[in-house]
Amino acid sequence: MLLDSVAPSPWWLFLSYSLISGLGLAMIFCPAATLLYGRLEGWQLPVAVGLASAGGGAGTIAVNSAMEVLLKLGWRSTQQILAGAYAVLLIPCCLVLRCLLKSEGTSQTNPKQPMGCDVKALLRPFLELKFMLFSVCVLLYIATSMIPFTHLVFYARDALDYENAAGLISVAGLGSILGRISSGVLATVIPASWIFAALVLLQGGVFFWLPFCETWQLTAFSMIYGVSSGVRVALLTLVVAELFGAQRVQALYCLLGLPMGLGLVAGPPLAGLVFDLTGSYQAAFLGSGAAMVALLPLLALLFRRDQRHVGSGERDDQSVADKSVGSPKSPLAELNFQSDSEGPQENSLA
């Protein structure tokens, strides 16, 4: 953010804000999203995941509200103030993490243990049919679901002259908190994959509704969109655990960052291009809803196949999975994904 505040050109912002900040967020978010796996199990895991992820929604509200006030000082000053606030917050976070590592006996590493990564082994899960299909689903879902997050304020302010356009993101942040907490509780009694399929259907429906929203209806859309987006954030790791096993979550969820990133790169810019060509967001929003609904058959096939194999006691695609990253037999998993020296632990979802 300090680099952003002294940007002399848009290309500088592309490097500092998009590239460097994006890499930093990826290195923070992926480990944080999978931190609880291997430490909790049973019904405690989905509840804890939902509660822990709720902080992201609270942060959306806090930062968006702060920026509305700070922008009166200028965007450069706003970036500098936010950078200082994040630096102050980093200190207690590091202290808490250090205490946790000490309590688990993992603060010291074995200097003789080889460190490294086999790129072929790292990417091998993409050879699994089930993981490849799930990656395609995630790519299409992220590409469409992030379009309102990027364009909603501009649509409400410029196309509809809605006075409270900036507040829509805060409403979505509040809905995100509710969605994250409630989905964690629901996942204790309903399979996470079923909830995920339901939220895809819900988001597809509200996307069809968005082009016809006016004034207060935009606020209602933002709340529904925020709830469904929060459910996605909390559920995705649980769905990965349900499909591939809790012992592989840390590895496979990080690999899902590739289709997520591609979806973010493709979806919102494509919607902007449609707006430039047509002068309206209607085609972009309706197309997003259609793409979301089109995902349902693929998700149903994927989840039904997994449930059938679980019911018969089979392990699908293990000929490749046993050699892949995150698998209990993978040397890479032993190097990078064990939190202590006592060996892999068995984890389960409720």
XYZ file of C-alpha atoms in Angstrom:
350
model
C 0.000 0.000 0.000
C 2.904 2.334 0.588
C 4.042 1.635 -2.960
C 0.520 2.334 -4.195
C 0.494 5.721 -2.484
C 3.476 6.964 -4.514
C 2.351 5.497 -7.851
C 3.266 7.841 -10.734
C 1.291 5.905 -13.377
C -1.320 3.151 -13.864
C 1.451 0.690 -14.768
C 2.998 1.234 -11.339
C -0.363 0.400 -9.750
C -0.628 -2.693 -11.916
C 2.665 -3.967 -10.500
C 2.222 -2.854 -6.885
C -1.516 -3.187 -6.300
C -2.390 -6.047 -8.644
C 0.737 -8.199 -8.853
C 2.612 -7.709 -5.562
C -0.497 -7.337 -3.393
C -2.092 -10.305 -5.137
C 0.895 -12.526 -4.406
C 0.892 -11.403 -0.788
C -2.811 -12.089 -0.332
C -2.438 -15.543 -1.880
C 0.375 -16.434 0.527
C -1.767 -15.257 3.447
C -5.168 -16.609 2.491
C -4.341 -20.177 1.434
C -2.492 -21.189 4.637
C -5.033 -19.361 6.810
C -7.969 -21.141 5.155
C -6.498 -24.595 5.867
C -4.875 -23.932 9.246
C -7.526 -25.770 11.282
C -7.219 -29.074 9.405
C -5.126 -31.468 11.471
C -5.980 -29.558 14.657
C -9.749 -30.125 14.881
C -12.060 -32.889 13.734
C -15.677 -33.984 13.846
C -18.400 -31.356 14.235
C -15.891 -28.888 15.678
C -14.101 -28.473 12.337
C -16.916 -26.986 10.185
C -18.087 -24.753 13.033
C -14.558 -23.467 13.627
C -13.986 -22.929 9.898
C -17.182 -20.884 9.662
C -16.330 -18.762 12.709
C -12.728 -18.200 11.635
C -13.690 -17.179 8.114
C -16.266 -14.696 9.443
C -13.420 -12.298 10.149
C -13.101 -11.659 6.430
C -16.646 -10.320 6.236
C -16.062 -8.106 9.269
C -12.896 -6.801 7.644
C -14.817 -5.948 4.472
C -17.242 -3.802 6.461
C -14.515 -2.118 8.522
C -12.178 -1.309 5.634
C -14.957 -0.159 3.304
C -16.400 2.141 5.983
C -12.959 3.513 6.816
C -12.177 4.190 3.170
C -15.393 6.177 2.706
C -14.175 8.559 5.425
C -10.471 8.547 4.590
C -10.928 9.192 0.875
C -11.811 12.772 1.773
C -8.102 13.148 2.589
C -7.097 11.877 -0.846
C -6.479 8.358 -2.098
C -2.718 8.528 -1.530
C -3.150 9.485 2.121
C -5.792 6.779 2.478
C -3.369 4.119 1.250
C -0.670 5.319 3.662
C -3.026 5.297 6.650
C -4.326 1.813 5.818
C -0.764 0.540 5.364
C 0.115 1.818 8.839
C -2.999 0.214 10.332
C -2.181 -3.144 8.759
C 1.397 -2.926 10.036
C 0.129 -2.334 13.584
C -2.270 -5.295 13.315
C 0.554 -7.497 12.057
C 2.427 -7.275 15.371
C -0.179 -8.989 17.626
C -0.914 -11.523 14.877
C 2.754 -12.550 14.766
C 2.918 -12.772 18.567
C -0.168 -15.001 18.740
C 1.148 -17.243 15.958
C 4.516 -17.529 17.689
C 2.833 -18.597 20.928
C 0.743 -21.193 19.109
C 3.773 -22.658 17.380
C 5.644 -22.882 20.668
C 2.725 -24.625 22.360
C 2.659 -27.227 19.573
C 6.410 -27.734 19.646
C 6.798 -26.743 16.002
C 8.690 -23.488 16.392
C 11.973 -25.307 15.751
C 12.602 -27.028 12.464
C 15.087 -29.743 11.716
C 17.976 -28.096 9.851
C 18.928 -31.433 8.316
C 15.501 -31.954 6.799
C 15.657 -31.325 3.033
C 13.520 -28.448 1.843
C 12.238 -28.134 -1.676
C 9.420 -28.862 -4.026
C 9.022 -31.131 -7.037
C 6.956 -29.115 -9.512
C 5.723 -32.242 -11.308
C 4.550 -33.751 -8.027
C 2.979 -30.446 -7.047
C 0.842 -30.259 -10.190
C 0.095 -33.987 -10.459
C -3.389 -33.705 -8.876
C -4.512 -31.955 -12.068
C -4.133 -35.364 -13.746
C -6.900 -36.727 -11.507
C -10.208 -36.611 -13.333
C -12.193 -35.669 -10.252
C -9.849 -32.856 -9.227
C -9.689 -31.549 -12.794
C -13.499 -31.431 -13.023
C -13.719 -29.698 -9.669
C -11.088 -27.171 -10.777
C -13.161 -26.363 -13.872
C -16.209 -25.845 -11.661
C -14.268 -23.523 -9.362
C -12.867 -21.546 -12.304
C -16.306 -20.969 -13.849
C -17.871 -20.216 -10.486
C -15.264 -17.625 -9.477
C -15.304 -16.024 -12.930
C -19.046 -15.381 -12.674
C -19.550 -14.854 -8.941
C -16.970 -12.057 -8.674
C -18.599 -9.906 -11.374
C -21.063 -8.168 -8.993
C -18.316 -7.633 -6.421
C -16.324 -5.726 -9.047
C -19.078 -3.927 -10.972
C -22.031 -3.573 -8.576
C -21.075 -0.146 -7.206
C -20.429 1.265 -10.688
C -23.698 -0.220 -11.962
C -25.722 1.242 -9.076
C -24.031 4.644 -9.171
C -23.615 5.273 -12.895
C -26.468 3.316 -14.462
C -29.137 3.740 -11.773
C -27.944 6.903 -9.974
C -28.304 5.125 -6.632
C -27.075 7.431 -3.867
C -26.000 4.675 -1.470
C -24.011 2.739 -4.081
C -20.823 2.598 -1.991
C -22.767 1.199 0.968
C -23.780 -1.878 -1.023
C -20.375 -3.462 -0.404
C -20.795 -2.987 3.349
C -24.198 -4.684 3.134
C -22.587 -7.551 1.223
C -19.898 -7.762 3.917
C -22.550 -8.084 6.634
C -24.271 -10.808 4.646
C -20.919 -12.524 4.193
C -20.452 -12.757 7.972
C -23.884 -14.347 8.367
C -23.233 -16.748 5.505
C -19.877 -17.910 6.833
C -21.098 -18.588 10.357
C -24.381 -20.224 9.332
C -22.730 -22.448 6.720
C -20.276 -23.758 9.299
C -23.167 -24.770 11.549
C -25.197 -26.252 8.681
C -22.212 -28.310 7.536
C -22.395 -30.275 10.784
C -25.719 -31.812 9.699
C -25.785 -31.388 5.895
C -22.958 -32.430 3.524
C -20.931 -29.413 2.466
C -21.251 -30.399 -1.199
C -25.047 -30.157 -1.026
C -24.875 -26.693 0.530
C -22.383 -25.605 -2.128
C -24.694 -26.758 -4.929
C -27.600 -24.898 -3.307
C -25.628 -21.657 -3.118
C -24.678 -21.940 -6.809
C -28.384 -22.225 -7.639
C -29.169 -19.267 -5.358
C -26.513 -17.047 -6.900
C -27.593 -17.950 -10.415
C -31.147 -16.940 -9.535
C -30.241 -13.565 -8.018
C -27.995 -12.773 -10.994
C -31.070 -13.053 -13.243
C -32.843 -10.691 -10.833
C -30.077 -8.065 -10.654
C -30.742 -6.286 -14.009
C -34.291 -5.537 -12.831
C -33.354 -4.276 -9.347
C -33.913 -0.664 -8.341
C -33.151 1.306 -5.142
C -33.965 -0.868 -2.109
C -33.897 -4.013 -4.248
C -30.183 -3.431 -4.808
C -29.686 -3.541 -1.045
C -31.626 -6.807 -0.869
C -29.523 -8.224 -3.690
C -26.324 -7.177 -1.901
C -27.414 -8.966 1.274
C -28.312 -12.180 -0.578
C -25.143 -12.000 -2.649
C -23.063 -11.414 0.486
C -24.604 -14.387 2.281
C -24.010 -16.719 -0.658
C -20.448 -15.460 -1.137
C -19.735 -15.975 2.557
C -21.036 -19.530 2.324
C -18.616 -20.171 -0.539
C -15.620 -18.878 1.424
C -16.398 -21.054 4.433
C -17.458 -24.158 2.510
C -14.807 -24.564 -0.153
C -12.229 -26.197 2.115
C -14.954 -28.419 3.584
C -16.003 -29.518 0.088
C -12.374 -30.327 -0.753
C -12.133 -32.392 2.436
C -15.374 -34.189 1.602
C -14.278 -35.030 -1.941
C -10.593 -35.801 -1.447
C -10.035 -36.398 2.270
C -9.096 -34.027 5.086
C -5.414 -35.023 4.889
C -5.160 -33.499 1.393
C -6.941 -30.207 2.027
C -3.831 -28.091 2.579
C -2.250 -29.166 -0.681
C -5.295 -29.273 -2.928
C -6.894 -26.063 -1.703
C -3.707 -24.170 -2.473
C -3.685 -25.694 -5.965
C -7.249 -24.470 -6.424
C -5.759 -20.996 -6.240
C -4.785 -21.482 -9.904
C -8.349 -21.799 -11.269
C -9.504 -19.172 -8.770
C -6.914 -16.727 -10.062
C -7.776 -17.482 -13.681
C -11.441 -16.918 -12.906
C -10.689 -13.552 -11.309
C -8.581 -12.545 -14.299
C -11.213 -13.611 -16.842
C -14.624 -12.874 -15.318
C -14.756 -9.193 -14.244
C -12.751 -7.900 -17.256
C -15.035 -9.844 -19.606
C -18.074 -8.244 -17.963
C -16.432 -4.842 -18.407
C -15.825 -5.612 -22.078
C -19.485 -6.546 -22.540
C -20.457 -3.231 -20.953
C -18.110 -1.320 -23.269
C -19.581 -3.048 -26.322
C -23.249 -2.837 -25.374
C -23.387 0.153 -23.036
C -25.298 -1.937 -20.481
C -24.557 -4.449 -17.729
C -27.724 -6.422 -18.462
C -26.088 -8.908 -20.842
C -23.156 -9.443 -18.456
C -25.403 -10.140 -15.453
C -27.774 -12.412 -17.363
C -24.827 -14.282 -18.862
C -23.365 -14.748 -15.381
C -26.629 -16.222 -14.148
C -26.805 -18.597 -17.110
C -23.206 -19.736 -16.568
C -23.902 -20.328 -12.872
C -26.958 -22.467 -13.593
C -25.005 -24.377 -16.256
C -22.568 -25.444 -13.531
C -25.223 -27.406 -11.658
C -25.212 -30.559 -13.852
C -21.420 -30.799 -13.611
C -21.507 -30.338 -9.836
C -24.305 -32.885 -9.522
C -22.287 -35.413 -11.529
C -19.183 -34.782 -9.450
C -20.912 -34.959 -6.062
C -23.119 -37.918 -6.999
C -20.082 -39.880 -8.190
C -18.302 -39.160 -4.932
C -21.297 -40.137 -2.781
C -21.680 -43.421 -4.694
C -18.049 -44.313 -4.098
C -18.228 -43.368 -0.427
C -21.301 -45.535 0.016
C -19.599 -48.567 -1.509
C -16.407 -48.043 0.503
C -14.307 -47.376 -2.588
C -11.495 -44.852 -3.053
C -11.713 -43.223 -6.467
C -8.742 -42.259 -8.591
C -6.223 -43.566 -6.056
C -3.843 -44.867 -8.708
C -2.879 -41.255 -9.292
C -3.784 -39.823 -5.913
C -1.346 -42.017 -3.981
C 1.491 -40.371 -5.874
C 0.108 -36.842 -5.760
C 0.816 -33.917 -3.505
C -1.074 -34.064 -0.264
C -1.528 -37.838 -0.417
C -0.383 -39.723 2.699
C 2.220 -41.530 0.585
C 3.583 -38.390 -0.999
C 7.112 -37.380 0.060
C 6.107 -33.791 -0.619
C 3.270 -34.094 1.860
C 5.677 -35.367 4.513
C 8.000 -32.427 3.908
C 5.507 -29.598 3.759
C 2.225 -30.525 5.311
C 2.960 -32.205 8.648
C 2.526 -29.871 11.590
C 4.562 -31.944 14.031
C 6.950 -34.852 14.220
C 4.397 -37.414 15.349
C 3.262 -38.281 11.849
C -0.002 -37.764 9.976
C -3.198 -37.622 11.949
C -6.566 -38.991 10.907
C -9.225 -36.334 10.495
C -12.892 -36.577 9.665
C -15.843 -34.320 8.983
C -19.171 -34.620 10.677
